[in-house]
XYZ file of C-alpha atoms in Angstrom:
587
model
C 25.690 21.878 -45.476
C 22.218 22.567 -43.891
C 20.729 19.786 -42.220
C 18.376 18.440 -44.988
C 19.376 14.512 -44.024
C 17.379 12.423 -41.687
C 18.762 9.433 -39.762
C 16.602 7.389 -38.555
C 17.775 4.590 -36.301
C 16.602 2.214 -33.265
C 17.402 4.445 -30.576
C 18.284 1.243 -28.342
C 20.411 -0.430 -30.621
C 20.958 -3.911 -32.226
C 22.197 -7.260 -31.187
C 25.786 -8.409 -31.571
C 25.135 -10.282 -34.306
C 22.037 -9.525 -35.996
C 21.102 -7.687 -39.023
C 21.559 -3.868 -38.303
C 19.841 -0.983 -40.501
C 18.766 2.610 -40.471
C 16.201 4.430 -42.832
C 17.829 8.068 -44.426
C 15.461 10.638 -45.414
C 15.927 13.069 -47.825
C 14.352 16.342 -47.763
C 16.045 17.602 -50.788
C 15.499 14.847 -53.851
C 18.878 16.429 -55.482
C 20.646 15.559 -52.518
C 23.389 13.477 -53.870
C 25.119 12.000 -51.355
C 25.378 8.385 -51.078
C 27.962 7.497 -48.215
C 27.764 7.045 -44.248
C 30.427 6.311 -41.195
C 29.967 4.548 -38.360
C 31.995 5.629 -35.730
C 32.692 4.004 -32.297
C 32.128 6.856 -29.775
C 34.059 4.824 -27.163
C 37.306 5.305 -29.089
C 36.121 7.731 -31.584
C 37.402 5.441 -34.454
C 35.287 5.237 -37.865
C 34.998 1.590 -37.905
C 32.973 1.064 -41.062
C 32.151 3.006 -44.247
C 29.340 2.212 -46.699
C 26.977 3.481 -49.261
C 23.317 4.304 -48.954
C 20.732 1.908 -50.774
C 18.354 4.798 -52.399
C 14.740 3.803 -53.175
C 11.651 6.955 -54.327
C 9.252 3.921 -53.696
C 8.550 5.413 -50.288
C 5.470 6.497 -48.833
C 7.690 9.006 -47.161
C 9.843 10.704 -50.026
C 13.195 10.044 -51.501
C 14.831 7.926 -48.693
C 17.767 5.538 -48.452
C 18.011 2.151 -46.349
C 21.544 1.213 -44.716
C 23.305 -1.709 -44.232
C 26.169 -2.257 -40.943
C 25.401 -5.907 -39.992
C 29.331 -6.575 -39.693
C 29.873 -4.169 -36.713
C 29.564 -7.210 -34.044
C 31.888 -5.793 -31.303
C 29.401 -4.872 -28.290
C 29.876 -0.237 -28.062
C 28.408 2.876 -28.085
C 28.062 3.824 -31.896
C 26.896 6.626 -34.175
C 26.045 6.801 -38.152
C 27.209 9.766 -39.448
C 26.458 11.207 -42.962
C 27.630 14.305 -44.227
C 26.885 16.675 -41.131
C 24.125 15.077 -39.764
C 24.301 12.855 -36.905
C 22.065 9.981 -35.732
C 20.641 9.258 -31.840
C 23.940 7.388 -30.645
C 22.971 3.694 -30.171
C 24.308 0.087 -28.560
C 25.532 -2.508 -29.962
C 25.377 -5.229 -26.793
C 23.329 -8.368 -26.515
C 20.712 -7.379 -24.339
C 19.547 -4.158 -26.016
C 15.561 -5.183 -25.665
C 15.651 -7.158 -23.002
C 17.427 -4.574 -20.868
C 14.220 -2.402 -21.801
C 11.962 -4.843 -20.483
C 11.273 -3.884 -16.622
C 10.773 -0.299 -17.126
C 8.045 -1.227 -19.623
C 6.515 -3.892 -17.246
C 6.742 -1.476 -13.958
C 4.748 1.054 -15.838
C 1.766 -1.100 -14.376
C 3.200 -0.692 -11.022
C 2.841 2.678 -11.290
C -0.316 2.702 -12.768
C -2.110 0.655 -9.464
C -5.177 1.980 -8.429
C -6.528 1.506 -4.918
C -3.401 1.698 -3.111
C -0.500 4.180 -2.440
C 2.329 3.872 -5.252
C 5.532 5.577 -3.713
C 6.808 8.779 -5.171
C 3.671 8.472 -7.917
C 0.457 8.527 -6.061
C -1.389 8.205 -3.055
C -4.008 5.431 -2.655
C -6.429 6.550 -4.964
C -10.445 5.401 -6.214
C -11.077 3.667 -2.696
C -14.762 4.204 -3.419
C -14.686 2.668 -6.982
C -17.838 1.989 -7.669
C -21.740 2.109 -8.204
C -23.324 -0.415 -10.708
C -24.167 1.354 -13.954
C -27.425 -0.438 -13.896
C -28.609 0.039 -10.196
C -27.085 2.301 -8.549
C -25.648 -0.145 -6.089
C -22.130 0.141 -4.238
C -19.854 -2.528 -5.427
C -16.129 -3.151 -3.916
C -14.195 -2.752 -7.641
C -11.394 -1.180 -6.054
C -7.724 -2.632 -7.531
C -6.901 -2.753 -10.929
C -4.667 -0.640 -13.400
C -5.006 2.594 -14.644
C -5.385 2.078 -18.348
C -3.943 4.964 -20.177
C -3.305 8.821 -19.619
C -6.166 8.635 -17.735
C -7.562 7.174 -14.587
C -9.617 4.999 -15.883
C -10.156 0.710 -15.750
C -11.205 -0.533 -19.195
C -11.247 -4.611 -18.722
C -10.569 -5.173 -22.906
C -6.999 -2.673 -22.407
C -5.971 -3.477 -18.720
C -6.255 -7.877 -18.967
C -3.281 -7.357 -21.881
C -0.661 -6.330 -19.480
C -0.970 -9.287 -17.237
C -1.433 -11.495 -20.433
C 2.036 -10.032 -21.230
C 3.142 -10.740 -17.985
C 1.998 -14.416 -18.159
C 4.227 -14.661 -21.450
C 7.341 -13.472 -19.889
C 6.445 -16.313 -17.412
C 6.679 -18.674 -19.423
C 9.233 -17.821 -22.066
C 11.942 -16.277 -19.949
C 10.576 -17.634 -16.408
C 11.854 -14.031 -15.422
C 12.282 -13.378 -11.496
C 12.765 -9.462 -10.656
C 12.910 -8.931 -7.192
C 12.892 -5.043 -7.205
C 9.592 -4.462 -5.078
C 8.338 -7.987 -3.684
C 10.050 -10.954 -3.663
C 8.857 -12.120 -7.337
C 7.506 -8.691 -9.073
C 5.382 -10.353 -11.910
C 3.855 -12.643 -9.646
C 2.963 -10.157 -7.573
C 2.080 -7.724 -9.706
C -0.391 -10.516 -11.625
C -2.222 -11.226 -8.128
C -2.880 -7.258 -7.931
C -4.274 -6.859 -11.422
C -6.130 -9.899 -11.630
C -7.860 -9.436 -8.018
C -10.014 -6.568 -9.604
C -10.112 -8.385 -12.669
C -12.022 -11.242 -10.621
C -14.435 -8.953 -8.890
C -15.330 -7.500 -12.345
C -17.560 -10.676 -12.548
C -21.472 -10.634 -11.768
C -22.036 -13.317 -9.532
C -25.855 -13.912 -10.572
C -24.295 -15.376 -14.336
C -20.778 -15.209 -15.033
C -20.674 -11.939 -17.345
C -17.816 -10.347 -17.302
C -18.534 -6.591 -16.735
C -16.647 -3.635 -19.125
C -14.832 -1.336 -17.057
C -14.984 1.035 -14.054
C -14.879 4.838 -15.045
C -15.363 4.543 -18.881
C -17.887 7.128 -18.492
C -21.554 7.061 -18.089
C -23.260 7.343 -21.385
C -19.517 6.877 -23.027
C -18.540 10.570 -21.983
C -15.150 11.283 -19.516
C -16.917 12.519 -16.168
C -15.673 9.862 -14.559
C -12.232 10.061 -15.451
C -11.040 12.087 -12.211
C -9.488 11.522 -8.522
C -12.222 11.135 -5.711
C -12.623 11.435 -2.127
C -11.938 7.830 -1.273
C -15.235 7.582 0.568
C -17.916 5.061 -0.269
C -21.361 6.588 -1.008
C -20.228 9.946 -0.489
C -21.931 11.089 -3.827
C -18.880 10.985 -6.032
C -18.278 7.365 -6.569
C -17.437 6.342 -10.275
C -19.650 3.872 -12.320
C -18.975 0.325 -13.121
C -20.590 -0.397 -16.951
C -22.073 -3.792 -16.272
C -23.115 -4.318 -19.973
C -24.749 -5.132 -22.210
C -22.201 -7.973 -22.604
C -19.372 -7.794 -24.636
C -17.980 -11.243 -26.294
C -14.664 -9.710 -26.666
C -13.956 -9.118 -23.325
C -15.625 -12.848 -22.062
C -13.292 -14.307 -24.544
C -10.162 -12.509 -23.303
C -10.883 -12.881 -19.730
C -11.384 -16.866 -20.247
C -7.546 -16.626 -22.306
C -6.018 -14.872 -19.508
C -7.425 -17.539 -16.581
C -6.256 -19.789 -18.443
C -2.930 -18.717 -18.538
C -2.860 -17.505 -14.928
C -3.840 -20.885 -13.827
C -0.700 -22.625 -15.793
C 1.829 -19.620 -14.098
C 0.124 -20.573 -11.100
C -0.237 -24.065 -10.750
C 3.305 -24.962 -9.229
C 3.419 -22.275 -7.239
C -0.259 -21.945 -5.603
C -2.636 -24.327 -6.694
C -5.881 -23.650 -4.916
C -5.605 -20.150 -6.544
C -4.846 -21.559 -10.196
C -7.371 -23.579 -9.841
C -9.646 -20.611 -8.987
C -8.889 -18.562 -12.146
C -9.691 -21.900 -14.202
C -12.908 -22.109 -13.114
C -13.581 -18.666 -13.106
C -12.167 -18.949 -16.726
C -14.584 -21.830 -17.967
C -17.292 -19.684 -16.404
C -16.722 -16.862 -18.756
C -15.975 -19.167 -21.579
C -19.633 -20.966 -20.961
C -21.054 -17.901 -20.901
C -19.674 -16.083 -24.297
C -20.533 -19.661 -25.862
C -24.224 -18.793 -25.284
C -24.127 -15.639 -26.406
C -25.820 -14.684 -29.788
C -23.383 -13.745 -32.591
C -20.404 -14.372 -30.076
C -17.929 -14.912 -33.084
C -19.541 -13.278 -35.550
C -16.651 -10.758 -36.214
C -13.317 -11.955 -37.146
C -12.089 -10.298 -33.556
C -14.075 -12.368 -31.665
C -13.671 -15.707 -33.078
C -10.187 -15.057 -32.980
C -10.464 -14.544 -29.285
C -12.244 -17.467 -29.160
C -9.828 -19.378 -30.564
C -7.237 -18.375 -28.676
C -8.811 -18.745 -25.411
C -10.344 -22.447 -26.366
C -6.483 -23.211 -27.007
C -5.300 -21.636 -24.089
C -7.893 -23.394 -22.056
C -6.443 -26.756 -23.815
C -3.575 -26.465 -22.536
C -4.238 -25.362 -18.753
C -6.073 -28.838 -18.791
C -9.562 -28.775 -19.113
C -12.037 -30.763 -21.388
C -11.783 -28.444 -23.983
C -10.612 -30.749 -26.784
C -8.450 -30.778 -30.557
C -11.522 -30.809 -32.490
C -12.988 -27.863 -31.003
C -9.710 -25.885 -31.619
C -9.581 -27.121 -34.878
C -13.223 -26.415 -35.694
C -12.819 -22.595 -34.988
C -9.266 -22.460 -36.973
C -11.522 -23.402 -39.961
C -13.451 -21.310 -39.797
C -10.901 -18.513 -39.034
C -9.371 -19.665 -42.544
C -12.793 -19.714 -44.517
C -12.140 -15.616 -43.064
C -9.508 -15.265 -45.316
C -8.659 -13.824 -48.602
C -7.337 -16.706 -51.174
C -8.011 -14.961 -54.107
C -5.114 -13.667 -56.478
C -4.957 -9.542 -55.362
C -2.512 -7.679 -53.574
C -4.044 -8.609 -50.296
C -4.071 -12.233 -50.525
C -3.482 -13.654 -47.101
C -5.716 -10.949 -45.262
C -8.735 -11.577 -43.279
C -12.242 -10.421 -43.917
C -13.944 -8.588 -40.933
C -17.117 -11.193 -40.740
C -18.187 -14.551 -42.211
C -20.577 -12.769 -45.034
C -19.914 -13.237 -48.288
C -20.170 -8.731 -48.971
C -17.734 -8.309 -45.887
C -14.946 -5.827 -45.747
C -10.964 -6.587 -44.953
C -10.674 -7.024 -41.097
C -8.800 -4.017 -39.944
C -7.807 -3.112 -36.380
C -6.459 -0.038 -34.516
C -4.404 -1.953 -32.063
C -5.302 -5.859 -32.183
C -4.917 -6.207 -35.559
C -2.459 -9.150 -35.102
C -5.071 -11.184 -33.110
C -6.399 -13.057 -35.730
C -2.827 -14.340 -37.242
C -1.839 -14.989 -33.248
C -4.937 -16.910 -33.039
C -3.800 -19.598 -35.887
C -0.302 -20.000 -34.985
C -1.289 -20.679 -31.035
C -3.402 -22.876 -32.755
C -0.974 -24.816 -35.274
C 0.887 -25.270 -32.080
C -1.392 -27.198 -30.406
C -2.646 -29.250 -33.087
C 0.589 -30.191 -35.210
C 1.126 -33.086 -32.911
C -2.329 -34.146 -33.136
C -4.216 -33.402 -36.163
C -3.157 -32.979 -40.014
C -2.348 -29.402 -40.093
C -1.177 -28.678 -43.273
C -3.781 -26.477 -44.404
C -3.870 -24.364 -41.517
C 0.373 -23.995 -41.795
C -0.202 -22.507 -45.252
C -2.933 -20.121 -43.804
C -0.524 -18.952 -41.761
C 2.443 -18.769 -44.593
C -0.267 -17.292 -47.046
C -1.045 -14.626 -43.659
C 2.802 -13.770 -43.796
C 4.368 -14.501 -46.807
C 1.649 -12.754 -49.312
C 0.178 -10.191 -47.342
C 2.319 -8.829 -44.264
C 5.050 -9.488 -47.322
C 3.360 -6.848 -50.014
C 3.047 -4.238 -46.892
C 6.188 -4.331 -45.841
C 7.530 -3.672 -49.153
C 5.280 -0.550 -49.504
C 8.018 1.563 -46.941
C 11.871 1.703 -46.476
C 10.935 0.887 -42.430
C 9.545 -2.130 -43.261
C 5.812 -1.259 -41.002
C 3.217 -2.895 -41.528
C 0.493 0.085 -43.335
C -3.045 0.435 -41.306
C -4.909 -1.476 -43.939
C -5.438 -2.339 -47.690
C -8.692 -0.861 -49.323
C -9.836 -2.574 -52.812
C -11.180 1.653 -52.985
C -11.360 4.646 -50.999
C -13.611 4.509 -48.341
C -13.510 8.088 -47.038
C -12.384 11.163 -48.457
C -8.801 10.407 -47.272
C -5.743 10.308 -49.332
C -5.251 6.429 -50.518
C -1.970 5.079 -52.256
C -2.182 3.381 -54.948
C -0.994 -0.699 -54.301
C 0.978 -1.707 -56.755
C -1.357 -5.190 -58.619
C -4.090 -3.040 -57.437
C -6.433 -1.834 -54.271
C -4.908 1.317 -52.508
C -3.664 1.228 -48.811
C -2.897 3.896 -46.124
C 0.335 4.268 -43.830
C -2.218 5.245 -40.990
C -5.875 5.436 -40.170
C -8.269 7.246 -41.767
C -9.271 11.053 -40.311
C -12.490 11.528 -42.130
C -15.720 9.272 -41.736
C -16.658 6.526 -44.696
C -18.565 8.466 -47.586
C -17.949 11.751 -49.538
C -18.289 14.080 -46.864
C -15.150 15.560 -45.393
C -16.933 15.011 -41.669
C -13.848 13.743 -39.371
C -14.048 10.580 -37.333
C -14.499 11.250 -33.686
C -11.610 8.175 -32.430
C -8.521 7.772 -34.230
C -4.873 7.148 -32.579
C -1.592 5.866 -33.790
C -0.389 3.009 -34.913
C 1.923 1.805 -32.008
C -0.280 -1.220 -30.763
C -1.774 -1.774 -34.359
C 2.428 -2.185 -35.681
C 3.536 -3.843 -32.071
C 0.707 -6.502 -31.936
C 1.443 -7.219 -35.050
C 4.989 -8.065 -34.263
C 3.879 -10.256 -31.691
C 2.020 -12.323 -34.437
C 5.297 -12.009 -36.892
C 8.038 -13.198 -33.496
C 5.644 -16.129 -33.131
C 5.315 -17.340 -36.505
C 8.949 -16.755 -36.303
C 9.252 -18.845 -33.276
C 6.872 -21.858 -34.323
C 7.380 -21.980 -37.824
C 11.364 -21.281 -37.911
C 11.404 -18.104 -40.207
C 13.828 -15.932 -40.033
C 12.700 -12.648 -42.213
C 9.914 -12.852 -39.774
C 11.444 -12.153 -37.482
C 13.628 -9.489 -39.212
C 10.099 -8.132 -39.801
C 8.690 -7.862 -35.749
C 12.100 -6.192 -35.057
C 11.525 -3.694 -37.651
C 8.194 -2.697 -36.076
C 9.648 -2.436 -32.566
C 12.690 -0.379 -34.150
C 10.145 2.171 -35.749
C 8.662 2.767 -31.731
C 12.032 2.920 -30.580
C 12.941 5.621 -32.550
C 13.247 4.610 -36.219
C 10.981 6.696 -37.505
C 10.501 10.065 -39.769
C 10.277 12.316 -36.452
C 13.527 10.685 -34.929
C 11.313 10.039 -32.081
C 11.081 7.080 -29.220
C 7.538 6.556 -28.403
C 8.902 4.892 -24.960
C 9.261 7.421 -22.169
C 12.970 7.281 -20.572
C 13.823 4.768 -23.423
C 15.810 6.589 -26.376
C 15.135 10.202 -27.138
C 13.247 13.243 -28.677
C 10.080 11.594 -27.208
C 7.030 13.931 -27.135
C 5.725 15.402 -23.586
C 3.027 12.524 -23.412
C -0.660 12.568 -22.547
C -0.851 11.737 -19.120
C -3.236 13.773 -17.708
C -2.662 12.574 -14.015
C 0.940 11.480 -13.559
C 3.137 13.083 -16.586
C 5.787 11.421 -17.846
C 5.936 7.592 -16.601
C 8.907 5.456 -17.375
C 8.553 2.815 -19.601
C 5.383 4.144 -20.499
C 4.972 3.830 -24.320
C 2.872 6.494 -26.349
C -0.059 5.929 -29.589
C 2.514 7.207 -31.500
C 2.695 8.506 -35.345
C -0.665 8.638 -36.987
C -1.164 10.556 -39.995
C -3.358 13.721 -42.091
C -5.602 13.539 -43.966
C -2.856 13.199 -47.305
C -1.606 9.937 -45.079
C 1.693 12.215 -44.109
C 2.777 11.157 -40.533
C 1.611 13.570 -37.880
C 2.678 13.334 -34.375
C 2.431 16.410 -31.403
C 5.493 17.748 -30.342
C 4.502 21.016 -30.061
C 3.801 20.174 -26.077
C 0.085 20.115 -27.207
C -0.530 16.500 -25.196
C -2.802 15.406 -28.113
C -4.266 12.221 -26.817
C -4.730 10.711 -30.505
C -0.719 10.505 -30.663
C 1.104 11.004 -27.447
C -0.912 9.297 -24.878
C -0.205 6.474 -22.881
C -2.233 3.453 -23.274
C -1.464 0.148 -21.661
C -2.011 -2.331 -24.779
C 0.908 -0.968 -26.454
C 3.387 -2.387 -23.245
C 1.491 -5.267 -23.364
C 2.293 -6.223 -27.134
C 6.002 -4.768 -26.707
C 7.082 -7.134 -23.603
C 5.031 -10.297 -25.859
C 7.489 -9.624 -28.778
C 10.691 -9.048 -26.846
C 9.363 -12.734 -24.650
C 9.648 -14.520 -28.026
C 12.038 -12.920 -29.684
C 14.915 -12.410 -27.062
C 16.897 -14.797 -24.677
C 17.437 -12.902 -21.666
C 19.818 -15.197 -20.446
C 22.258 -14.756 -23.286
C 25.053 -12.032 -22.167
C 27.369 -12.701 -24.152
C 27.759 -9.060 -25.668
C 28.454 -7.185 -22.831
C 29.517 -3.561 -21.499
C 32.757 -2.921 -19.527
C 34.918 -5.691 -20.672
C 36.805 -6.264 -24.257
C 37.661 -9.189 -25.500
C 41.412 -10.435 -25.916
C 41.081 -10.049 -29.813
C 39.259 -6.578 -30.176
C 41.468 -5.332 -27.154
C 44.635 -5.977 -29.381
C 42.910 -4.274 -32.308
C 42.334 -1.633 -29.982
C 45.761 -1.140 -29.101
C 46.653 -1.206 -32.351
C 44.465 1.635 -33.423
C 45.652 3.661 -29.877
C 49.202 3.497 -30.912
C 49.121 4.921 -33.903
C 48.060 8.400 -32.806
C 45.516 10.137 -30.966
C 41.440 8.823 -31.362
C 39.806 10.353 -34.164
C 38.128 14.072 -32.723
């Protein structure tokens, strides 16, 4: 039989004992069959048999979901389904977490301003010139963001957020390149994070090598000598409230991870923190969008907790006004957020921080439950979850989260219809808003758009003790690990079939993790691997670790080995034997 079915599993696996399912795609809709094996490639047993679930409500044709949650016994396993095959897969305790360093060493690799063994020499020891005078300024340090070579501040400050969060939920210690990795690795990002202030007012500056005038002519290597006439720009402004909001979030946290360990320098980052804070807080229309108040939010809470005189009421202030943001009304999309405060504004949608605003709430129900009555901000959240991230992820048998909900076409696009009304799309938009078929000029995919929000669904999960939330952030993570209609991981040296990725200076980085599957103009997934290095899908970008390590940090226990390689237990040994002595293993 020709090869016309598609599994499409978590190339990484599944925990011992949590729910475990694969997507099957038909390409022919007369394809009849029904039933799958799962066989144990260790002893090349078929250890379970079952029967496909088949559903045509699918934004990607006939497909069927499967069901193997009883296979608990820690292996190397394969579904098989007539003659196709799926990407063999674990079945051990630590499947994520055992993903986790190669994702967080992609920054490593990605230092600029010093020497990186076997990746780089010390590069951009001349970085930079101000943008607005002309003036040399030491901005050396940083990250690489992307593909690229270049230092964006509202990309690059995620990754050592992330870091922070593995801090604190795991209190991880690798010791593979200093004698506390994260820790160091913070200290190097967050040095050129602190020079990227102007000392005359506290502004936060944008990025080093963006461009000048927004174009890519600074996105090269150069000769490591100051004022030699190819130094790259540093965009000093205008000021962005974004990036003053973030930067005050991320202090804050660095100054908790740092407090018991070297308090002179946590106490730095706090006041360097409250600087950028004060200065966003006089800025006109600083939370104007939903974005930015929810960045507020989060960084008044964050600064809450690291000790300062932010206060309850102030947190609880902005969470109001996050949830007058929000849809209440009866449609489809009740439980979404609208982009601005205006009574004519459109939904909030995001590329890749859509999840901010829902992240923004629950940090926020977590500091106030103990404090405040919080009831109407807990169903805000449940409204968030339970109406709208529920109706998407009943649109598609993977169970991700679509770009956005439209109450009507906005561009000549493809929409789907939404069942109760409205239309929605899998992935962004290719053409511009009106009738014109004129195509954007930015779109990528949906890998930090799905993965951020699964760091909003783990820590609902987490605070709010849900468990189909949860079921939900793992089904986003499963579709960039390889569940997906391409039967592709979007996670260099993590699962397989990946795409060559854009990275225009490296190549392939481990643990780097790609835009991933966007779609045409008919909303059918699209992603490059014709080796064309199409930035829009297959490049790197350094948000995308950043939300995958914050999901794992809430949603795994790295300490829990219980399902491990090497070893059987007493009872599965004997059934073992048992299955050994009856004749040879299944070929």
């Amino acid at each position: 039989m020709p090869k016309s079915i598609k599994i499409c599993n978590n190339h990484v696996g599944y925990r011992c004992h949590s729910g475990k399912s694969a997507v099957i795609l038909f390409e022919r809709e007369e394809n009849t069959i029904r039933t799958f094996q799962i066989m144990n490639l260790t002893t090349w047993q078929i250890v379970y048999e079952g029967e496909a679930k088949i559903t045509d409500k699918s934004a990607f044709g006939m497909a069927g979901i499967i069901h193997f949650d009883s296979i608990t016994e820690p292996g190397l396993y394969q579904i098989q389904m007539a003659s196709s095959k799926s990407v063999p897969f674990f079945i051990r305790q630590d499947v994520y977490t055992r993903t986790a360093y190669d994702v967080f060493f992609y920054s490593h690799i990605q230092r600029c301003g010093t020497a990186v063994m076997d990746w780089h020499d010390a590069c951009h020891l001349d970085d930079g010139i101000r943008s607005d005078t002309g003036e040399q300024v030491d901005m050396t340090g940083g990250w690489h963001d992307a593909g690229d070579l270049r230092k964006w501040m509202i990309c690059t400050m995620l990754p050592a957020v992330a870091m922070c969060w593995l801090k604190r939920h795991w209190n991880v210690q690798w010791s593979k390149f200093a004698e506390d990795d994260v820790l160091d690795e913070l200290r190097w990002g967050n040095a050129y994070f602190l020079k990227m202030i102007n000392p005359e007012n506290g502004q936060i500056w944008l990025d080093t090598a963006g461009g000048v005038n927004g174009n890519n002519s600074d996105n090269r290597w150069t000769d490591n000598q100051a004022k030699s006439g190819d130094e790259r720009t540093v965009n000093v402004g205008p000021a962005d409230p974004n990036i003053q909001w973030l930067f005050a979030y991320l202090q804050a946290l660095m100054a908790q991870t740092f407090e018991s360990i070297d308090k002179s320098y946590a106490e730095k980052c706090l006041d360097q923190g409250l600087n950028a804070y004060n200065f966003a807080s006089l800025m006109p229309d600083n939370q104007s969008d939903t974005l930015s108040l929810a960045l507020s939010l989060l960084a008044t809470a964050e600064l809450f907790k690291a000790g300062t005189e932010m206060d309850v009421e102030q947190i609880s202030a902005k969470a109001e006004q996050l949830l007058n943001r929000q849809v209440t009304t009866l449609v489809p999309w009740e439980g979404a957020f609208y982009a601005a405060g205006t009574g004519d504004a459109d939904l909030f949608r995001h590329s890749w921080l859509s999840g901010i605003p829902a992240m923004a709430l629950i940090e926020a129900f977590h500091v106030l439950r103990a404090k405040l009555d919080t009831q109407r901000l807990r169903e805000g959240i449940q409204r968030y979850f339970d109406c709208y991230i529920a109706t998407m992820v009943e649109t598609n048998p993977f169970r991700i989260i679509p770009y956005s909900v439209w109450e009507r076409p906005a561009t000549p696009d493809f929409y789907r219809t939404l069942e109760g009304g409205g239309y929605y799309r899998m992935f962004m938009p290719i053409y511009r808003e009106g009738d014109e078929r004129i195509k954007v000029d930015w779109w990528v995919g949906t890998t930090s758009h799905l993965l951020s929000q699964g760091v909003a669904l783990a820590l609902a999960a987490k605070v709010l003790g849900q468990p189909r939330y949860s079921e939900w952030a793992y089904a986003q993570l499963h579709w960039v690990l390889g569940g997906n209609p391409f039967q592709a991981s979007m996670t260099s040296g993590i699962g397989t079939n990946q795409p060559y990725p854009h990275s225009r200076a490296l190549g392939i980085i481990p643990g780097g993790i790609m835009n991933g599957i966007g779609g045409d103009a008919n909303d059918r997934p699209f992603l490059d691997t014709d080796n064309g290095c199409l930035w829009q899908t297959n490049e790197y970008w350094s948000p995308h670790n950043a939300f995958y390590l914050m999901t794992l940090a809430l949603l795994e226990n790295p300490s829990d080995i219980s399902g491990s390689i090497g070893v059987l237990d007493m009872e599965y040994s004997v059934q073992v034997k048992a299955i050994l002595s009856g004749g040879k293993p299944h070929q």
